[in-house]
Coordinates of C-alpha atoms in Angstrom, one line a residue:
X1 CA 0.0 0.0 0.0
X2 CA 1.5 3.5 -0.9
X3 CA -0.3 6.7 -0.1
X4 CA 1.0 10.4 -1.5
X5 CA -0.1 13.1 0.2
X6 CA 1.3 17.1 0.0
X7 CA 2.8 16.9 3.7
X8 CA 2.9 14.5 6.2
X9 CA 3.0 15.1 9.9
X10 CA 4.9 12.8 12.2
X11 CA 3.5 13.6 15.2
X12 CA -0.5 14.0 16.8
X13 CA 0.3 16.5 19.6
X14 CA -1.6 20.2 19.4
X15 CA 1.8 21.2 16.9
X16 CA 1.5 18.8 14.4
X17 CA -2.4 18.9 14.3
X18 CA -2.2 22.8 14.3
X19 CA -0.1 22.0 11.3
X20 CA -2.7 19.5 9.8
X21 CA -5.0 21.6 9.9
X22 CA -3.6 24.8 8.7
X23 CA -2.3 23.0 5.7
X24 CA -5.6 21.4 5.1
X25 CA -7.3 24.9 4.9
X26 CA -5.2 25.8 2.3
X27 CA -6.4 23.0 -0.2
X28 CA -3.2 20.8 1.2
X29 CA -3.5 16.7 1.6
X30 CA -2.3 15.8 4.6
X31 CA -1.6 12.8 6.6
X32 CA -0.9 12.6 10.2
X33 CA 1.2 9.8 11.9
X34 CA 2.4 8.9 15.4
X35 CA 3.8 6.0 17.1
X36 CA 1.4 6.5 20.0
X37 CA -2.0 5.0 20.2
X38 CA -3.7 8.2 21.7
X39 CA -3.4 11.5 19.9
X40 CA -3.1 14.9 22.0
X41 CA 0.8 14.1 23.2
X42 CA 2.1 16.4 25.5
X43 CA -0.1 18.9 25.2
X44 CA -3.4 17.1 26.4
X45 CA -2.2 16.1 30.1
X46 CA -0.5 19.8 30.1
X47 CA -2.3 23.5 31.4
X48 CA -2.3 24.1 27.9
X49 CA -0.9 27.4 28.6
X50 CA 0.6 29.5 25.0
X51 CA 2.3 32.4 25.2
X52 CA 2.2 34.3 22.5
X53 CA 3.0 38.2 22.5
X54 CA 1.4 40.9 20.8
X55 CA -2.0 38.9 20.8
X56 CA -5.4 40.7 20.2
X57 CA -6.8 39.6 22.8
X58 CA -5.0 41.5 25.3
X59 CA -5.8 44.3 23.3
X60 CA -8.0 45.9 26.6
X61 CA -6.2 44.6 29.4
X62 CA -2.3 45.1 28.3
X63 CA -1.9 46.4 25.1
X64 CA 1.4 44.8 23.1
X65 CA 3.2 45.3 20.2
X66 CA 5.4 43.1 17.7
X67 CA 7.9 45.8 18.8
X68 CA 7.5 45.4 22.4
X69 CA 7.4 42.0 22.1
X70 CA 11.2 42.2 20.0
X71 CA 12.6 44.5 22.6
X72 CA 11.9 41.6 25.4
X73 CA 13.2 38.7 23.4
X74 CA 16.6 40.5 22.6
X75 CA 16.9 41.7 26.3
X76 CA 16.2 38.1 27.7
X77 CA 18.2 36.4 24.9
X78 CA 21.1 38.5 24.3
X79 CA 23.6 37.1 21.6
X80 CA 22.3 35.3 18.9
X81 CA 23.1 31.4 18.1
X82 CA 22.8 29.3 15.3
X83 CA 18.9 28.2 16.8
X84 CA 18.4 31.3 18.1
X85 CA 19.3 33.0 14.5
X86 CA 17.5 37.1 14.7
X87 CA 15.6 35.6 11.7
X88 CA 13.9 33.2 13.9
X89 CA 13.2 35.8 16.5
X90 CA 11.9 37.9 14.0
X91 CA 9.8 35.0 12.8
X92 CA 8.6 33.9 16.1
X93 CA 7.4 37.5 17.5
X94 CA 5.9 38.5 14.1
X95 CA 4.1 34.7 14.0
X96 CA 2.2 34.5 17.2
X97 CA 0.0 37.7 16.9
X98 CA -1.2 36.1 13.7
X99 CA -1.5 32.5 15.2
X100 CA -3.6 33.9 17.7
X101 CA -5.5 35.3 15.2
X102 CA -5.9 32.3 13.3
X103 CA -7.0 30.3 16.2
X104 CA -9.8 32.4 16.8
X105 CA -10.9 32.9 13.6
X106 CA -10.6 29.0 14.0
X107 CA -13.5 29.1 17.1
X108 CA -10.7 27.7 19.4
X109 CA -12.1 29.4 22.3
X110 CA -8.9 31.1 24.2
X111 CA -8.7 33.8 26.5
X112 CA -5.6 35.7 28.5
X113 CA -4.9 34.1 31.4
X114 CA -5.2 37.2 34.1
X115 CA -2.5 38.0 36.0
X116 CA -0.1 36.0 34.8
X117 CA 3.0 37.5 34.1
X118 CA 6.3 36.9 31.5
X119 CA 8.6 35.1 33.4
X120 CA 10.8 38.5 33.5
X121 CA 8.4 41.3 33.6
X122 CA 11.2 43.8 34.8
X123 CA 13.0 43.7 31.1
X124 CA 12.4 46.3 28.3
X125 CA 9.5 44.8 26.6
X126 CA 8.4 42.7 29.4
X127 CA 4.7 42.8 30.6
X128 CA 3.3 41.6 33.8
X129 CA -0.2 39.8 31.9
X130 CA -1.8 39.1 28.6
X131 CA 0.5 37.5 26.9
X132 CA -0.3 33.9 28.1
X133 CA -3.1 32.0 26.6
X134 CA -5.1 29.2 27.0
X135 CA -8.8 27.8 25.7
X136 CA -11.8 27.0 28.1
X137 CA -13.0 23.4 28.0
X138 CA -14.8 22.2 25.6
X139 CA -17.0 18.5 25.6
X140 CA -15.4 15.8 24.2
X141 CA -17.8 14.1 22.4
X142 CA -17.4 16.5 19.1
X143 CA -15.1 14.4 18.4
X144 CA -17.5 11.5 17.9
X145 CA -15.4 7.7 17.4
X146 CA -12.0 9.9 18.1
X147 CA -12.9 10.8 21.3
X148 CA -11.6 7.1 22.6
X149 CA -8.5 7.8 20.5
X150 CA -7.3 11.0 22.5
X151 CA -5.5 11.5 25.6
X152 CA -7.1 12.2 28.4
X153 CA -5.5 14.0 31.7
X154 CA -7.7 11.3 33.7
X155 CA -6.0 8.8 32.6
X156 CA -3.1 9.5 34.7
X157 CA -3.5 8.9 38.1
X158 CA -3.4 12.1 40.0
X159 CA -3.1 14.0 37.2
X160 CA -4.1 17.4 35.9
X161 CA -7.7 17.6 36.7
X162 CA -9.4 14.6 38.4
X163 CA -11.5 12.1 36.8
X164 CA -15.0 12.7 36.9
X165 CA -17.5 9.2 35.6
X166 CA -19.9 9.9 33.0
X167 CA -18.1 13.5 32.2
X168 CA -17.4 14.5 28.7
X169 CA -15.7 17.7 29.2
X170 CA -12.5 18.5 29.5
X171 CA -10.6 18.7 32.6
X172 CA -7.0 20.4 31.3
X173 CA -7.2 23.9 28.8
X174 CA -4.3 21.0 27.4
X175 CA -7.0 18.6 26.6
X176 CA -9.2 21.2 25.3
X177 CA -6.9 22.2 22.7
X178 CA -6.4 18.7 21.5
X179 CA -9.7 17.9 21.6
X180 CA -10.2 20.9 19.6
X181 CA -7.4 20.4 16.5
X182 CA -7.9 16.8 16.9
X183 CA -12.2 17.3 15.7
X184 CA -10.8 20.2 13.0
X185 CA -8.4 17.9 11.9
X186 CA -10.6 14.8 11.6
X187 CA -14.0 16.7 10.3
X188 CA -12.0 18.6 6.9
X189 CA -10.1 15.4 5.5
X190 CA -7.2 14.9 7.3
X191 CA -6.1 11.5 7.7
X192 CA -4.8 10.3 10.8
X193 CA -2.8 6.7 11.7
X194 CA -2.4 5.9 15.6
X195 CA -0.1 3.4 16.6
X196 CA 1.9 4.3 13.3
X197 CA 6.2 4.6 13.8
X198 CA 7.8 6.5 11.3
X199 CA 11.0 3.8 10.4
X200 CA 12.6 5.7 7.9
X201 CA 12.6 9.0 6.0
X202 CA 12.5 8.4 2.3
X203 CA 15.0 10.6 0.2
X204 CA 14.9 11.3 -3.4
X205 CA 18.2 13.2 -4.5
X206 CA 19.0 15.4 -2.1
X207 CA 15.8 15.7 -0.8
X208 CA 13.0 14.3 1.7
X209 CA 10.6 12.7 -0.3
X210 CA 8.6 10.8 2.6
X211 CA 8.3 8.4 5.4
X212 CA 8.2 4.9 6.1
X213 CA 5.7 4.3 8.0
X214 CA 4.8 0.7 10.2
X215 CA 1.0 0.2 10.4
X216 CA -1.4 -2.2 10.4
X217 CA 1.3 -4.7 10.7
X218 CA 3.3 -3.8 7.5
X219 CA 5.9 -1.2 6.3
X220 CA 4.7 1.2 3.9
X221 CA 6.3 4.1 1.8
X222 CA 4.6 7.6 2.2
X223 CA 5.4 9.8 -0.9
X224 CA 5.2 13.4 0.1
X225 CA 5.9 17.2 -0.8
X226 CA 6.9 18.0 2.6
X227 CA 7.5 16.0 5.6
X228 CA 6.7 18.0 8.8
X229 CA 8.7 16.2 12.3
X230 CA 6.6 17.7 15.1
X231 CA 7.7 14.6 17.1
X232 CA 8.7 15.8 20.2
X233 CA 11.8 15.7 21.9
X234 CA 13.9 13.0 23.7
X235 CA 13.0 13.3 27.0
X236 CA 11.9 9.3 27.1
X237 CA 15.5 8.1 26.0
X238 CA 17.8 6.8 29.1
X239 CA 20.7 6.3 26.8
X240 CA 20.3 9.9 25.1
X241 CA 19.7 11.6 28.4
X242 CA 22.9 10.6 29.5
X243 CA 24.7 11.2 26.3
X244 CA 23.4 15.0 26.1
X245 CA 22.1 16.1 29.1
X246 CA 23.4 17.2 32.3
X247 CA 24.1 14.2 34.9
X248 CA 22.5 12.9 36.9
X249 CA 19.6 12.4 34.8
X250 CA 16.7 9.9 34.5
X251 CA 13.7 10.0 32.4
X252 CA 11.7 9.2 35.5
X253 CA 12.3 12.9 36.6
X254 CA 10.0 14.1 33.2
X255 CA 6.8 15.6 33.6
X256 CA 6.4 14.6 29.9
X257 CA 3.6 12.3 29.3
X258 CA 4.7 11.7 25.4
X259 CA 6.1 8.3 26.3
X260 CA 7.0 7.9 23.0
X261 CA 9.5 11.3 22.7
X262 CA 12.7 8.8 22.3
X263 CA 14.2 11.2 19.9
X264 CA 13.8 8.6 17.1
X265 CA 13.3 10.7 14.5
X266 CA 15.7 13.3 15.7
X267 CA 18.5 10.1 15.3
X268 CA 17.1 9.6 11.5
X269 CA 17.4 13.0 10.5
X270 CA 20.9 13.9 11.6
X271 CA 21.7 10.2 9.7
X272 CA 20.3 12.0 6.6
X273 CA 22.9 15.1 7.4
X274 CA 20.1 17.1 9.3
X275 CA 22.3 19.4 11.8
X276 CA 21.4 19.4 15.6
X277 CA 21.7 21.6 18.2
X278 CA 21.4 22.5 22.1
X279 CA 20.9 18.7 23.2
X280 CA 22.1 19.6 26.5
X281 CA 19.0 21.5 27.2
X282 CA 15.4 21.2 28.6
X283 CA 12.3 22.9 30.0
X284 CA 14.0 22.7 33.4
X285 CA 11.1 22.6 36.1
X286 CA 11.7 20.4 39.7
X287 CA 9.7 17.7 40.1
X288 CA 9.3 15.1 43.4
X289 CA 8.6 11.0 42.4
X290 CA 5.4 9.9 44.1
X291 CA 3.5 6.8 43.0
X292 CA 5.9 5.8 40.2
X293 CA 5.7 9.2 38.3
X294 CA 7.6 12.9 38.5
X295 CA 5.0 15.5 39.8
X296 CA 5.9 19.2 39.3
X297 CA 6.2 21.5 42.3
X298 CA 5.7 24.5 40.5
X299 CA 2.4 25.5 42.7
X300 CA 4.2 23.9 46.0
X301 CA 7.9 25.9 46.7
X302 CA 7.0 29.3 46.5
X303 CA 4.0 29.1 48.6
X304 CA 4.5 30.1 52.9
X305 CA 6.2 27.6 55.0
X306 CA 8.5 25.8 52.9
X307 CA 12.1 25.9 52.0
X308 CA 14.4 23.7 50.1
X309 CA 18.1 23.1 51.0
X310 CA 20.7 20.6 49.6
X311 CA 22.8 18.2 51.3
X312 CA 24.3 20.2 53.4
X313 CA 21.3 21.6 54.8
X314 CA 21.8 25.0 53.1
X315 CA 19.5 26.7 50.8
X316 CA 21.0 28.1 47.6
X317 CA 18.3 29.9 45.7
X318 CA 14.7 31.4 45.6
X319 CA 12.6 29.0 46.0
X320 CA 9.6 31.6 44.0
X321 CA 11.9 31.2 40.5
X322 CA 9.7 30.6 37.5
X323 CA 10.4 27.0 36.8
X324 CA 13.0 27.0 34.2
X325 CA 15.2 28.8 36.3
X326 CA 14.8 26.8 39.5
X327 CA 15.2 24.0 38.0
X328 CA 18.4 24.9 36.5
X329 CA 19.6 26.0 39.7
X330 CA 19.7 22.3 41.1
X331 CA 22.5 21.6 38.5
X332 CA 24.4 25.0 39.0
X333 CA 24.5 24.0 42.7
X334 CA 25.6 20.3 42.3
X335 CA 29.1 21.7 40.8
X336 CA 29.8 22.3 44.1
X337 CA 27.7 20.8 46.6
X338 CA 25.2 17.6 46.3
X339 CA 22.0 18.9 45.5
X340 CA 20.6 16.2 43.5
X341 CA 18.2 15.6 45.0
X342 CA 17.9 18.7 47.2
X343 CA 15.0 18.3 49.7
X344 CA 11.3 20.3 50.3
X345 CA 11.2 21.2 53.7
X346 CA 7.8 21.8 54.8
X347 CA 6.3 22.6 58.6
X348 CA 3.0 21.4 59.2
X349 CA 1.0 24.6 58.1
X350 CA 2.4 24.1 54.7
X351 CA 1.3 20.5 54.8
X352 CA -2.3 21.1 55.3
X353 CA -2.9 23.9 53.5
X354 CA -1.3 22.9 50.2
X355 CA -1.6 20.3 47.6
X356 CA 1.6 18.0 47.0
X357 CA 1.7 15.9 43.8
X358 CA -0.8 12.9 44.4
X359 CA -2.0 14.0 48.1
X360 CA -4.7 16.5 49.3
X361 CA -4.0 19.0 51.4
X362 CA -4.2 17.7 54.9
X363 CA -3.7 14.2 54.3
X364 CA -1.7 12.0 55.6
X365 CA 0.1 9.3 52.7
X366 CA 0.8 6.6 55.1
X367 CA 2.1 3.7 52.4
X368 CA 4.1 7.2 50.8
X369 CA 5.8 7.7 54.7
X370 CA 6.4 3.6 55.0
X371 CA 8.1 3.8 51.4
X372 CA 9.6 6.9 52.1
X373 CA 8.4 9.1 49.5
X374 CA 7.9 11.4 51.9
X375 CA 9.3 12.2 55.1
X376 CA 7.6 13.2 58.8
X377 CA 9.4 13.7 61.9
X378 CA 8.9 15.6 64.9
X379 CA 11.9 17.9 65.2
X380 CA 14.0 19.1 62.1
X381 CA 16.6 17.3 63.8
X382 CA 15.1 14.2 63.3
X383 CA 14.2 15.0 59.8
X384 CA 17.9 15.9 58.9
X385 CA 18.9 12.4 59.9
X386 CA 16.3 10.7 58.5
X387 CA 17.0 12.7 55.2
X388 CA 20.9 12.4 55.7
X389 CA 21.1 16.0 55.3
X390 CA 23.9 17.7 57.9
X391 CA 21.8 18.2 61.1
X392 CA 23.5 21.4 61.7
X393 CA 23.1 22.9 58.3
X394 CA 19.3 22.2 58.4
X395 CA 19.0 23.8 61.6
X396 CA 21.3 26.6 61.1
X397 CA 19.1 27.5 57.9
X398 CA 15.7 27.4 59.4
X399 CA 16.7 29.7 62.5
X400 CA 18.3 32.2 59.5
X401 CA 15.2 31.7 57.6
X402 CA 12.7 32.0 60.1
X403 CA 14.4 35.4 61.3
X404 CA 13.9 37.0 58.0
X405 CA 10.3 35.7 57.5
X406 CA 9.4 37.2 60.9
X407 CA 10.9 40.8 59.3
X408 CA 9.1 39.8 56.3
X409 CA 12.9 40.0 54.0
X410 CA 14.7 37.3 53.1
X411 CA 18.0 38.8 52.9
X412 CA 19.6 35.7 51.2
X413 CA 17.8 35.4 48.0
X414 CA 15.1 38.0 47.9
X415 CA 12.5 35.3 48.2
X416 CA 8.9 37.0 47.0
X417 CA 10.7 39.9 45.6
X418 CA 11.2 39.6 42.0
X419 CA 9.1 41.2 39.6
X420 CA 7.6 37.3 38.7
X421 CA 6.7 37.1 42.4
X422 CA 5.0 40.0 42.7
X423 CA 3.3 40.0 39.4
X424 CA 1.9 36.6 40.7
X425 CA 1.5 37.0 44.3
X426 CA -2.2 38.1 43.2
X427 CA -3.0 34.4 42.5
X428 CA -2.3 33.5 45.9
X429 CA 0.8 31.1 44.6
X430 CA 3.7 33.2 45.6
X431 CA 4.1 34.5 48.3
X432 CA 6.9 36.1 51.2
X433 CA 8.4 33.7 53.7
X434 CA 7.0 32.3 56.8
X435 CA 8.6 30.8 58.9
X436 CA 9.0 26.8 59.5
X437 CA 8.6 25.9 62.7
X438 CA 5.6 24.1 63.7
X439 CA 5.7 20.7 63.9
X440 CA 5.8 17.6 62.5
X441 CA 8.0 18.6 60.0
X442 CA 7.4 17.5 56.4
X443 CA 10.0 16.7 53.3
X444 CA 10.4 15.5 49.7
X445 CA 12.9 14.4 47.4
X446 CA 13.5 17.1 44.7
X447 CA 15.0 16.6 41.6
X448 CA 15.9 18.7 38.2
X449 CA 13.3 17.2 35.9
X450 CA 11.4 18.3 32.4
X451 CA 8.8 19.2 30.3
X452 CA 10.4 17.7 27.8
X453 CA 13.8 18.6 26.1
X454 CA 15.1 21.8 24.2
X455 CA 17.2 20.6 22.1
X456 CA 17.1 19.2 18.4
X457 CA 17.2 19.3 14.7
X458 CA 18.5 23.2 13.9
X459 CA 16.0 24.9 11.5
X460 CA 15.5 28.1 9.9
X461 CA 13.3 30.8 10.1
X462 CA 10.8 28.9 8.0
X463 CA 10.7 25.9 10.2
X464 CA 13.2 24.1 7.6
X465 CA 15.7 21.6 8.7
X466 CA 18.6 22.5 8.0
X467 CA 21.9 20.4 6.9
X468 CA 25.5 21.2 8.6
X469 CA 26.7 22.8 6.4
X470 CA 23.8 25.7 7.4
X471 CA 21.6 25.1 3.5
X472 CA 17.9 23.4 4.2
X473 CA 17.4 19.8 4.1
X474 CA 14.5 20.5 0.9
X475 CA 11.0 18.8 2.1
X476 CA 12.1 18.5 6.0
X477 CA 10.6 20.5 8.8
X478 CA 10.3 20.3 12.4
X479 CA 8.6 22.5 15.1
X480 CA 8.5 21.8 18.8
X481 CA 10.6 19.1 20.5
X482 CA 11.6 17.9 17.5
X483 CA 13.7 21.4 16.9
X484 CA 16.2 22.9 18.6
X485 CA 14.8 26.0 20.6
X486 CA 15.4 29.8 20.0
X487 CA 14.9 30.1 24.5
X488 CA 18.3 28.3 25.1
X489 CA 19.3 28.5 28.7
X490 CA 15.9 30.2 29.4
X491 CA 12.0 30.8 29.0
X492 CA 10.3 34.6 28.6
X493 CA 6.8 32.7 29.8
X494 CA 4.4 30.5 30.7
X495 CA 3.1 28.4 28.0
X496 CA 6.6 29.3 25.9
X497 CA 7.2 25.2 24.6
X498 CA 3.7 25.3 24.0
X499 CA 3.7 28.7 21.9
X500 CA 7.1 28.6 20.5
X501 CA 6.0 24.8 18.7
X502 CA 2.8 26.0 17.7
X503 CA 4.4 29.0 15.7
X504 CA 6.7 26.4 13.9
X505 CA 4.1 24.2 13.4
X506 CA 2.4 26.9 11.1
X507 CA 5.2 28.6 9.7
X508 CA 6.0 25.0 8.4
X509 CA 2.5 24.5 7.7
X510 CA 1.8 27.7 5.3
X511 CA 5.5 27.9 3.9
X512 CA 5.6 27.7 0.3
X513 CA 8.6 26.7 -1.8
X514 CA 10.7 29.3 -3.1
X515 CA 12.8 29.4 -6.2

């Protein structure tokens, strides 16, 4: 069986359906493949967060500009690298107002998220809200027979949004923008094979003429005009992990539910001469392990009566950072001192006011204590030895702690300070410290885990793979994961992986060959 479409899309997450779809409205054929069995990657377990700047819809609230939106990226990302050329800056700011555009005109329902802020308001260009998106929920069953073929944030234990029986709508804004590409996709011709591997990339000259594709059983060659990789990253692969990334690493420490992002595709394309770039990087964020899985702590460190501290019982940063940044700051640390894992200290206020991972707030995880995913003791003295952190450090740290959170400064780090912690300390999620003293004492493992990785195939301002020698790879694209990001070493926002890959996605989507 052989099948020729204009472009295929290796991939089913929001970026390579955003790209279906686009394509489609412009007369394109397009087929759509992934390994998984469940469309949505990603993106459908995730807040579904997308920042895009200079969106219309914050037209009332915090009025932006293309301009403004330059100005920040430059100040945020300084020199310029082969992924993060100015032409892809350029491409990216002037994109998303007219993505966000398109996905209204689209009836994807999205609205600013109020209050939140880019993750460094203070720069030139910065703004404290409107540039982070995200859809309302929608119901399911649009999607007729595909609902049972999407993933579902339910179906991870714990996960974003509880399971609710008999309920059709949408517990993640993540799952509502799958559900949402997935029915536009499905309802104007595109075709779409679950459960599908991309084996091989078929090449015709010098160019990418297609895919081989397992399904049903059986190899079978996939002509094609272009070939988009919207794949994801490699954020799955043990072996590449430790090839590219900082160590320690495990893929147990990813937030990621795309368990197929093994960076297959990433290893066929630079096979083919594809050039890659800034494998040592991620969507840094720290995570704790609970019930076999890495659970962000993103809505947990900032908040009052907590700290974290490494092995020596010191703390090292502010605990408030927007996640990339804290996350990174585990491995800056561990150059000198072991703080992998570093530790979540928590007093008892914190513990029954606040969510953490797969326990309410208040509860008490007896089989979590017994296995020791999470620590109780009585005195912090006790829970320094029972963490093997120095006993001293631990104690020295809270007494220094708990003096500035009774002057309401932390002298060290500026905890609750920054212009991200103050833009959000609105939303109840940030806040100054308090202190830590009221027993028992809670703590947690905490570890430098992902969203997924940053790194991959280099491409051009058009979403073009590109060879080493810097000329494009003709009929290869990639967006997302897949490519290698123009945010190295940072993020300007929430929603940033989420925005950046859907910008490539149509950029790749609506390029048209030039002579």
């Amino acid at each position: 069986m052989a099948a020729d479409f204009d472009l295929v899309v290796v991939g089913a997450g929001a970026a390579g359906l955003l790209a279906a779809v686009a394509a489609r409205r412009l007369g394109s054929s397009v087929l759509v493949v992934d390994a998984d069995p469940l469309a949505g990657g990603s993106t459908a377990i995730s807040d579904g967060r997308v920042w895009l700047p200079g969106n219309h819809l914050a037209a009332k609230l915090a009025p932006d500009s293309t301009a403004d939106a330059d100005i920040y990226v430059e100040a945020l990302l300084g020199e310029t690298t082969p992924a993060s050329s100015a032409a892809r800056r350029g491409a990216f700011t002037r994109t998303a107002p007219k993505l966000a555009r398109w996905l209204t005109s689209s009836n994807v329902p999205l609205a600013v998220v109020r209050g939140l802020p880019d993750h460094h308001p203070d720069l030139p260009g910065g703004r404290t809200q409107g540039r982070v998106l995200a859809p309302h929920s929608l119901d399911r069953r649009v999607l007729g027979p595909w609902e049972e073929s999407l993933r579902t944030s339910g179906e991870r234990p714990g996960g974003l949004g509880r399971f609710l029986p008999g309920s059709h709508a949408t517990r993640t804004a993540g799952e509502a923008l799958a559900v949402h590409l997935l029915h536009r996709a499905t309802a104007n011709g595109v075709d779409v094979w679950l459960d599908s591997p991309v084996v091989d990339l078929l090449i015709s000259g010098e160019a990418v003429s297609g895919v081989v594709v397992r399904h049903d059983g059986a190899d079978h060659s996939v002509t094609a005009g272009r070939v988009l990789l919207a794949s994801g990253g490699f954020e799955h692969d043990q072996g590449l992990r430790e090839e590219y990334l900082p160590l320690p690493t495990d893929q147990a420490w990813s937030t990621s539910g795309a368990d197929h992002n093994t960076g297959d595709l990433l290893k066929l394309a630079t096979a083919r001469g594809a050039a890659a770039a800034e494998l040592d990087e991620a969507w840094w964020t720290p995570v704790m392990l609970a019930e076999g899985r890495a659970w962000s702590l993103d809505e947990v460190r900032g908040r009052p009566h907590c700290l974290i501290v490494d092995a020596a019982g010191d703390r090292f940063f502010d605990e408030s950072l927007p996640a990339n940044t804290a996350g990174r700051a585990l491995y800056e640390r561990s150059r000198g001192m072991r703080a992998v894992p570093s530790f979540l200290i928590m007093d008892n206020r914190h513990r029954q006011s606040v969510e953490l991972g797969p326990w309410a707030a208040g509860s008490t995880p007896r089989k979590a204590i017994e296995s020791g995913e999470i620590v109780r003791a009585h005195t912090l003295n006790d829970l320094a030895q029972s963490l093997g952190v120095d006993r001293a450090g631990l104690l020295g740290t809270a007494v220094r702690f708990n003096g500035f959170a009774a002057k309401g400064k932390d002298l060290d780090f500026s905890r609750g300070e920054s212009a991200w912690a103050a833009s959000t300390r609105e939303t109840g999620k940030r806040r100054t410290p308090a202190k830590v003293d009221k027993p028992p004492f809670w703590a947690v493992k905490v570890y430098p885990g992902d969203r997924g990785t940053k790194g991959g195939l280099l491409i051009d301002e058009r979403s073009r793979v590109l060879r080493t020698d810097g000329s494009a790879l003709d009929g290869l694209y990639a967006c997302g994961g897949a490519a290698a990001s123009i945010f190295k070493g940072t993020s300007p926002g929430p929603g940033a992986a989420l925005g950046a890959a859907l910008v490539e996605a149509f950029l790749a989507a609506t390029d048209q060959p030039r002579p």
